[in-house]
PDB file of C-alpha atoms in Angstrom:
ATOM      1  CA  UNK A 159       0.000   0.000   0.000  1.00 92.00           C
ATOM      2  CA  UNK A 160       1.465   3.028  -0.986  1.00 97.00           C
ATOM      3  CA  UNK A 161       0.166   5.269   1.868  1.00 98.00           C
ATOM      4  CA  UNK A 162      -0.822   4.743   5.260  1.00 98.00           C
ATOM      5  CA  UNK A 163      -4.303   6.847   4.504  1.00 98.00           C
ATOM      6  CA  UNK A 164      -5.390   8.446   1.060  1.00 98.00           C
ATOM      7  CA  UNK A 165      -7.583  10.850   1.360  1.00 98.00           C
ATOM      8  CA  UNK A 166     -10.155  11.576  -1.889  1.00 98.00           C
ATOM      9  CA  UNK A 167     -12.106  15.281  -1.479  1.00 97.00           C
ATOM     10  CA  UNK A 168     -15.274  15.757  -3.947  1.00 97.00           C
ATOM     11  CA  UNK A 169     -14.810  18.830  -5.993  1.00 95.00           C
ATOM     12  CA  UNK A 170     -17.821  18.332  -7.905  1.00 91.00           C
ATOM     13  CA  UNK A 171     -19.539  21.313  -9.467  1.00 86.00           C
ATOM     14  CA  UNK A 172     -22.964  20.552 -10.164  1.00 83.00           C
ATOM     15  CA  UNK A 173     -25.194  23.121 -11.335  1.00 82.00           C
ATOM     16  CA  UNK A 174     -27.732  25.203  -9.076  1.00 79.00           C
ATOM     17  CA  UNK A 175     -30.359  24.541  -7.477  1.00 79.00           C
ATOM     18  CA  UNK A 176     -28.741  20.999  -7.287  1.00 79.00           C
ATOM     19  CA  UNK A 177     -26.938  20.264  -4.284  1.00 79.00           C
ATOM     20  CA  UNK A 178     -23.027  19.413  -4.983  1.00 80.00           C
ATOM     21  CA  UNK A 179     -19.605  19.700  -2.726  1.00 85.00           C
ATOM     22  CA  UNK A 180     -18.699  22.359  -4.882  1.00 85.00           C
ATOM     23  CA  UNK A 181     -15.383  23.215  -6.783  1.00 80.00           C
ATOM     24  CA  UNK A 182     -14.458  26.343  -4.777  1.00 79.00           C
ATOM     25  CA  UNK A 183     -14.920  24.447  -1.235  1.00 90.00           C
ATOM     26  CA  UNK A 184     -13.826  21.029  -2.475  1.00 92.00           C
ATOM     27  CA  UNK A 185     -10.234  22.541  -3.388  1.00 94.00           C
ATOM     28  CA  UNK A 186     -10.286  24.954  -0.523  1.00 96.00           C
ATOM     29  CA  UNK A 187     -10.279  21.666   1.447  1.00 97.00           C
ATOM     30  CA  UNK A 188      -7.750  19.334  -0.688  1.00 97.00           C
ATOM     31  CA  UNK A 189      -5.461  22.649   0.073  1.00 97.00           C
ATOM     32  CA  UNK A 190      -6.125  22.377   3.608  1.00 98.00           C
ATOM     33  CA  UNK A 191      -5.497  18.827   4.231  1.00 98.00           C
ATOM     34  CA  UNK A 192      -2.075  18.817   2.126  1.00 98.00           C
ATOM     35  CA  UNK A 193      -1.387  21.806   4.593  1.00 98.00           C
ATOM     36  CA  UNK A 194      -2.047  19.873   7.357  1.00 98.00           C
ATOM     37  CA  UNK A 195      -0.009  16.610   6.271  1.00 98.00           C
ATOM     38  CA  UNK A 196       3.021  19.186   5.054  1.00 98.00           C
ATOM     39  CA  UNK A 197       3.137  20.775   8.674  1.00 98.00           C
ATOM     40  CA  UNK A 198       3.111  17.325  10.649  1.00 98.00           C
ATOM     41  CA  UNK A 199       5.938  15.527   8.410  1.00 98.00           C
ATOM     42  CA  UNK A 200       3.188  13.156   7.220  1.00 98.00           C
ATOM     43  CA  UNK A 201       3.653  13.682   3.203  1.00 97.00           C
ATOM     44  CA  UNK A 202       5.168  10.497   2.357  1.00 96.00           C
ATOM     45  CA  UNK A 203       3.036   8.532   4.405  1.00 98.00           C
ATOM     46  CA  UNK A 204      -0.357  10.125   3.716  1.00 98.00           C
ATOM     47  CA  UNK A 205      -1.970  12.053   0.317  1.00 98.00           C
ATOM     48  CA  UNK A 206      -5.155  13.999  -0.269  1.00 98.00           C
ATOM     49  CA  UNK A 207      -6.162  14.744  -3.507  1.00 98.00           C
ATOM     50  CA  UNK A 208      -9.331  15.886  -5.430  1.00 97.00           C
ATOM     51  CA  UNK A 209     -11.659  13.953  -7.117  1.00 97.00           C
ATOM     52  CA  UNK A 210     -14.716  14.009  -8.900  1.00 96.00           C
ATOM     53  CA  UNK A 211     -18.332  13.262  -7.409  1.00 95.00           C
ATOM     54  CA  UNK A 212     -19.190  10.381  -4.355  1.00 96.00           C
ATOM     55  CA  UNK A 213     -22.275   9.636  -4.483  1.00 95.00           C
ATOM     56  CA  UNK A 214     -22.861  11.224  -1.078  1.00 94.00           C
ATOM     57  CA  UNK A 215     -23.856  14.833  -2.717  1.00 90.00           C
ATOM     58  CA  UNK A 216     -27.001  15.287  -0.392  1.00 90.00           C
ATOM     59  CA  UNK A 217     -24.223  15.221   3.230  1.00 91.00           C
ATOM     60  CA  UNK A 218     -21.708  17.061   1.140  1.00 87.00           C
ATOM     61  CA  UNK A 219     -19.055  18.653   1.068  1.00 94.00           C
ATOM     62  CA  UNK A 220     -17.860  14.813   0.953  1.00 96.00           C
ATOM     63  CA  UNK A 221     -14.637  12.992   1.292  1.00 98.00           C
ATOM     64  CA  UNK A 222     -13.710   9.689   1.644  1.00 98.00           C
ATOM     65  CA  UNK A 223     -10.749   8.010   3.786  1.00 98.00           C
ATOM     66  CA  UNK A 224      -9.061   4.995   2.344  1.00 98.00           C
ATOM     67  CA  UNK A 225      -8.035   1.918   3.295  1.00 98.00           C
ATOM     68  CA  UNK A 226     -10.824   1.582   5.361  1.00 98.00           C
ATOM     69  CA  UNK A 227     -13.445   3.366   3.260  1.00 98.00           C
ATOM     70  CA  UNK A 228     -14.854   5.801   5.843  1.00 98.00           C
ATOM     71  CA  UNK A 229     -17.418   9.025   4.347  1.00 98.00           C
ATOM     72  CA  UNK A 230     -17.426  11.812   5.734  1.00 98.00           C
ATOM     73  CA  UNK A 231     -20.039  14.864   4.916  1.00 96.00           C
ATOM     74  CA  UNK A 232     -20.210  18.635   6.048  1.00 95.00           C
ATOM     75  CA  UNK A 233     -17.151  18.751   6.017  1.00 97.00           C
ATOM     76  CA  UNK A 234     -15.902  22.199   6.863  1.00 96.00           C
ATOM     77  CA  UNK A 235     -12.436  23.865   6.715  1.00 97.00           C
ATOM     78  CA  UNK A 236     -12.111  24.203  10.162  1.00 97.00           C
ATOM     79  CA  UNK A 237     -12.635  20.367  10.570  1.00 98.00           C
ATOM     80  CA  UNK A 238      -9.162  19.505   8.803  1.00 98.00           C
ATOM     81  CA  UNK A 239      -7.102  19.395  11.831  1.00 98.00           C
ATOM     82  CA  UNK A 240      -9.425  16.940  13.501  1.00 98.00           C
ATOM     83  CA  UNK A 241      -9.979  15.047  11.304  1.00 98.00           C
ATOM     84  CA  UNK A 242      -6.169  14.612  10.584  1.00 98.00           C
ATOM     85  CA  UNK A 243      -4.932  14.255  14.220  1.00 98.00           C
ATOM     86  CA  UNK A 244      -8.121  12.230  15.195  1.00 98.00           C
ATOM     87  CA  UNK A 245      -8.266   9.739  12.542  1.00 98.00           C
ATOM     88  CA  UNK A 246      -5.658  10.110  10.418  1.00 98.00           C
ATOM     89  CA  UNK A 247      -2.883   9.715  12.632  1.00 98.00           C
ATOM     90  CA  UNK A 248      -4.451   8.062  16.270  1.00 98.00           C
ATOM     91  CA  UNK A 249      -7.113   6.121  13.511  1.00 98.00           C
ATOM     92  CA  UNK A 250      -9.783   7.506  15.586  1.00 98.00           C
ATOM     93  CA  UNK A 251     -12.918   8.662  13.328  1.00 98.00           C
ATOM     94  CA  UNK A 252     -14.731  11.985  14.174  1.00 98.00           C
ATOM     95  CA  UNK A 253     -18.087  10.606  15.013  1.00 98.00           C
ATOM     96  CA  UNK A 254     -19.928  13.378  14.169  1.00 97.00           C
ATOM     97  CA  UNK A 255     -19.021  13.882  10.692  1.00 98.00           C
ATOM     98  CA  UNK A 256     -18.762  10.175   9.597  1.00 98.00           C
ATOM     99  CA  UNK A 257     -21.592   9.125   7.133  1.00 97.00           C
ATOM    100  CA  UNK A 258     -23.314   5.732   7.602  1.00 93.00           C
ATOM    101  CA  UNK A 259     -23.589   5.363   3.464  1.00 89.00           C
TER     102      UNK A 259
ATOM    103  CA  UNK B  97     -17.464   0.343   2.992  1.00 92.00           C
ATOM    104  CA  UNK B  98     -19.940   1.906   0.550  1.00 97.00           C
ATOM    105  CA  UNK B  99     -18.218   0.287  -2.202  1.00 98.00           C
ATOM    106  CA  UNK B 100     -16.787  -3.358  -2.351  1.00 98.00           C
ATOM    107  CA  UNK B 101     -14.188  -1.344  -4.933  1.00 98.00           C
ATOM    108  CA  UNK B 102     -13.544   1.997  -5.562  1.00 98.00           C
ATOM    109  CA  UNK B 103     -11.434   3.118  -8.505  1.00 98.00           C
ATOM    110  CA  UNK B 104      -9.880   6.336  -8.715  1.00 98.00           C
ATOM    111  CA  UNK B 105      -8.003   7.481 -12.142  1.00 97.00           C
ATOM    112  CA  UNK B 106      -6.173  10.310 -12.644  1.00 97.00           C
ATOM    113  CA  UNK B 107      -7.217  12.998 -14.975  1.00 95.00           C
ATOM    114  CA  UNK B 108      -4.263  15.154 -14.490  1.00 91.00           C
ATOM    115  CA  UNK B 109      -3.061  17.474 -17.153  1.00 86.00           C
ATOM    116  CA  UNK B 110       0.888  18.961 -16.621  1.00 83.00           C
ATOM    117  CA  UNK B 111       2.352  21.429 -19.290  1.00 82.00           C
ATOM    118  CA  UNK B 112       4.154  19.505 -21.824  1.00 79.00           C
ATOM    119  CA  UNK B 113       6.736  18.478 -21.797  1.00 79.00           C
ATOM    120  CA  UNK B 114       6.258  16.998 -18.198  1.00 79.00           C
ATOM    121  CA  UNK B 115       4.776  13.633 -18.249  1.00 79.00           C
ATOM    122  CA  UNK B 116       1.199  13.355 -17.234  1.00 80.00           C
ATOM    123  CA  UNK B 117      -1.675  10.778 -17.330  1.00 85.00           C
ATOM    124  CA  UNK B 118      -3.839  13.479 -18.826  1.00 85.00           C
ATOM    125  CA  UNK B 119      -6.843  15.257 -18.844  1.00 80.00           C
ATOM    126  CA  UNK B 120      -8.129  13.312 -22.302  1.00 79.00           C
ATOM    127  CA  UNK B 121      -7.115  10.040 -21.314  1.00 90.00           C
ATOM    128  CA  UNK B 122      -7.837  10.002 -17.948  1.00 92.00           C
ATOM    129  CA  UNK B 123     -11.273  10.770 -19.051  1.00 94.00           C
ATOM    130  CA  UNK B 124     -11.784   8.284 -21.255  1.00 96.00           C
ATOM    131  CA  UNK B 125     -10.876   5.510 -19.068  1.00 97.00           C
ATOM    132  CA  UNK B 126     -14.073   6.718 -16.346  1.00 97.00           C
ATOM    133  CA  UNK B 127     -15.787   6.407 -18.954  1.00 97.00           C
ATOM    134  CA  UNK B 128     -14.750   3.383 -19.626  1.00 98.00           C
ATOM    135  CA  UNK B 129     -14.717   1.844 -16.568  1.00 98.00           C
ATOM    136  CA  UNK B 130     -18.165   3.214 -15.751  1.00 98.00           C
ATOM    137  CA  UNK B 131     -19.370   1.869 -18.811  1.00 98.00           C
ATOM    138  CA  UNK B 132     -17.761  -1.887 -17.703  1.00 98.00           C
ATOM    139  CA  UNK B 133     -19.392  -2.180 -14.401  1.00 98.00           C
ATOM    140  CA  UNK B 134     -22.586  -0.524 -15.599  1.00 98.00           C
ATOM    141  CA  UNK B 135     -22.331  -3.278 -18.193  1.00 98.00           C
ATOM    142  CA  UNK B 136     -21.952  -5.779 -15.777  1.00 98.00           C
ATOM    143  CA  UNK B 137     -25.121  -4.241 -13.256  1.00 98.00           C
ATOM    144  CA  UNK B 138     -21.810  -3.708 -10.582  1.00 98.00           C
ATOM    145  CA  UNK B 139     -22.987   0.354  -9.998  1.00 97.00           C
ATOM    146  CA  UNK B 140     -24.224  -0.020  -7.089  1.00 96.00           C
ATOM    147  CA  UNK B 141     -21.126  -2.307  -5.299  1.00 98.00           C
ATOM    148  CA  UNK B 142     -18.377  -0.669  -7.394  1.00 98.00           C
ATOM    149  CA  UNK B 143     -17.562   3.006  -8.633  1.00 98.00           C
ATOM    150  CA  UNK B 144     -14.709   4.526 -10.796  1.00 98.00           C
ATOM    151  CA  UNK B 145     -14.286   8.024 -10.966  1.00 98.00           C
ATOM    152  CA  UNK B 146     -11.728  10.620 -11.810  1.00 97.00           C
ATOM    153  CA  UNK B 147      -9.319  12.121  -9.939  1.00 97.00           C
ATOM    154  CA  UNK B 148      -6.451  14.246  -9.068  1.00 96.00           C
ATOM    155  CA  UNK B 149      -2.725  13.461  -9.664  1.00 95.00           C
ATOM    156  CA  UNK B 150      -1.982   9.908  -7.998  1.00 96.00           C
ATOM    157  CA  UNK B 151       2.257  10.742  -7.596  1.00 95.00           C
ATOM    158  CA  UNK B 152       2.681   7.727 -10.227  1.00 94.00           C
ATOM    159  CA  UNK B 153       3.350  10.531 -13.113  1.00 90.00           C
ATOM    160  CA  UNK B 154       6.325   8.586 -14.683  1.00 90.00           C
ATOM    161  CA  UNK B 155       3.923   5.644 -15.107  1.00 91.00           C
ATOM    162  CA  UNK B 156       0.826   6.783 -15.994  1.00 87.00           C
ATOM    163  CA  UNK B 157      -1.992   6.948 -17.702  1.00 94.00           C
ATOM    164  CA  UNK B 158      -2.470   5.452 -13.638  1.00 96.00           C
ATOM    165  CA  UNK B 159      -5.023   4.565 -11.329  1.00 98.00           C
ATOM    166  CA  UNK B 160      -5.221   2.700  -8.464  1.00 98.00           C
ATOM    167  CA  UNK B 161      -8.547   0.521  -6.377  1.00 98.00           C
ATOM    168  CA  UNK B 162      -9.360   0.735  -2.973  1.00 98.00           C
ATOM    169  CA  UNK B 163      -9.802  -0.542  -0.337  1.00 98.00           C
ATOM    170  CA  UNK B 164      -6.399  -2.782  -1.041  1.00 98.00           C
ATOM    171  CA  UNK B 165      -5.001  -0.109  -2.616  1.00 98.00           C
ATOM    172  CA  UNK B 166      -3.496  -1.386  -5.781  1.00 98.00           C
ATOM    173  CA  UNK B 167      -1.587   1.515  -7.875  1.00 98.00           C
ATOM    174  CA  UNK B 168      -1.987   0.220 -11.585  1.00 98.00           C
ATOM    175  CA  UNK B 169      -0.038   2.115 -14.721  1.00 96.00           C
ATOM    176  CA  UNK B 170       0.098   2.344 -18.551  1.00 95.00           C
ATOM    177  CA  UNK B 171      -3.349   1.506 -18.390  1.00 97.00           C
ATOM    178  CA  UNK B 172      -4.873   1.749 -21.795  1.00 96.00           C
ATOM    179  CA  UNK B 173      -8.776   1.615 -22.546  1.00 97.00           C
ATOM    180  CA  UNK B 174      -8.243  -1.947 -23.734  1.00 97.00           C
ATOM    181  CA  UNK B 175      -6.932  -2.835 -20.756  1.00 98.00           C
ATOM    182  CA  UNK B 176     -10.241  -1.672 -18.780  1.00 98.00           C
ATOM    183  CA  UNK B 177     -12.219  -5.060 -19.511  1.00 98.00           C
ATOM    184  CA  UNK B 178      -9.549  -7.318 -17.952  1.00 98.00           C
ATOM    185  CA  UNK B 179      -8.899  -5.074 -14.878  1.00 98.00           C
ATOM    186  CA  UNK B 180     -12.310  -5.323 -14.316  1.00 98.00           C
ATOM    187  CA  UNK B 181     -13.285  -9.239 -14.495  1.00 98.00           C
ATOM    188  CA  UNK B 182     -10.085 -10.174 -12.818  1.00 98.00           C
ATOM    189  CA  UNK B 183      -9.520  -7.654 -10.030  1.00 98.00           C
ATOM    190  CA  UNK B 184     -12.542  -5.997  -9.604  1.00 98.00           C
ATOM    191  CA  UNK B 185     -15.091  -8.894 -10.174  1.00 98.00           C
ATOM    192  CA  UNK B 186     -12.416 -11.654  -9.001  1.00 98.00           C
ATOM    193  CA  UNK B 187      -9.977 -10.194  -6.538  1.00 98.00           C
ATOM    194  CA  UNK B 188      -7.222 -11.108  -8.893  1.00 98.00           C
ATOM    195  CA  UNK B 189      -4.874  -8.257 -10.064  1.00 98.00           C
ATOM    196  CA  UNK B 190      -3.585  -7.829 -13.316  1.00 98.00           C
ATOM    197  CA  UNK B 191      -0.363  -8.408 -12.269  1.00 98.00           C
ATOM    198  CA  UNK B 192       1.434  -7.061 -15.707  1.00 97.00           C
ATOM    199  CA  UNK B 193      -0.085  -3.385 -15.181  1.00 98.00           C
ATOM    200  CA  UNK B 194       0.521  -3.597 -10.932  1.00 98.00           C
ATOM    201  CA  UNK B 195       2.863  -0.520 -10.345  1.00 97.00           C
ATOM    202  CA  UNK B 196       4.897  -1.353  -7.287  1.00 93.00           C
ATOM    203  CA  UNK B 197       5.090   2.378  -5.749  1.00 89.00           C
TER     204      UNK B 197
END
């Protein structure tokens, strides 16, 4: 396995009134969590990177943790942190935000 | 796990003359691949989408599925039929096309 965790954030632009992650949040979040990797050393070990649309567009903004697969929706900026130091490093999901999809 | 497998291919474009999986190709091969498993009735257990740059650049057009995390390169759209019915139907990778990153 080539990282530890790999992180996929939707950056799907659908068009209004549809609900969608949206591009503009979506990135503003992949920039966040490679901020938050770059700052604790964990680059080589962990990735997160756009991608396109979950199936999860009605919780979003959506990502999705791999190896073990867990969604996560409403996902806002100043959830990064915790959700890297809580799960991504101690494997500990935040509850709150995890989707039962 | 929403999905039994999860594909994610990179759509990537670089400036020439950096080598990159590419916007085009990338592309094609979701389309591909969501054409195979819709094919197939797998849409609702499996889902390939696009996404960001997978750090496999030098061996792209790449992609890799989740949850075991298998990097595959030089994947070409005739390639999408076999990665399907052996890895994603069958659990056995395509061993010639396995990157090991």
């Amino acid at each position: 396995m080539k990282y530890k965790k790999h992180v996929f954030i939707c950056n799907n632009q659908k068009v209004a009134p549809k609900k969608s992650c949206g591009e503009a949040h979506g990135n503003e979040l992949v920039d966040a969590f490679k901020a938050a990797l770059a700052e604790r050393g964990l680059l080589k070990e962990m990735r997160a990177q756009r991608t396109g649309c979950l199936d999860a567009c009605a919780f979003g903004p959506a990502l999705v943790v791999y190896p073990e697969g867990t969604y996560y929706g409403n996902v806002q900026l100043s959830d990064v942190a915790e959700i890297v130091d809580s799960h991504l490093v101690n494997n500990q999901p935040v509850e709150r935000l995890v989707l039962n999809v």
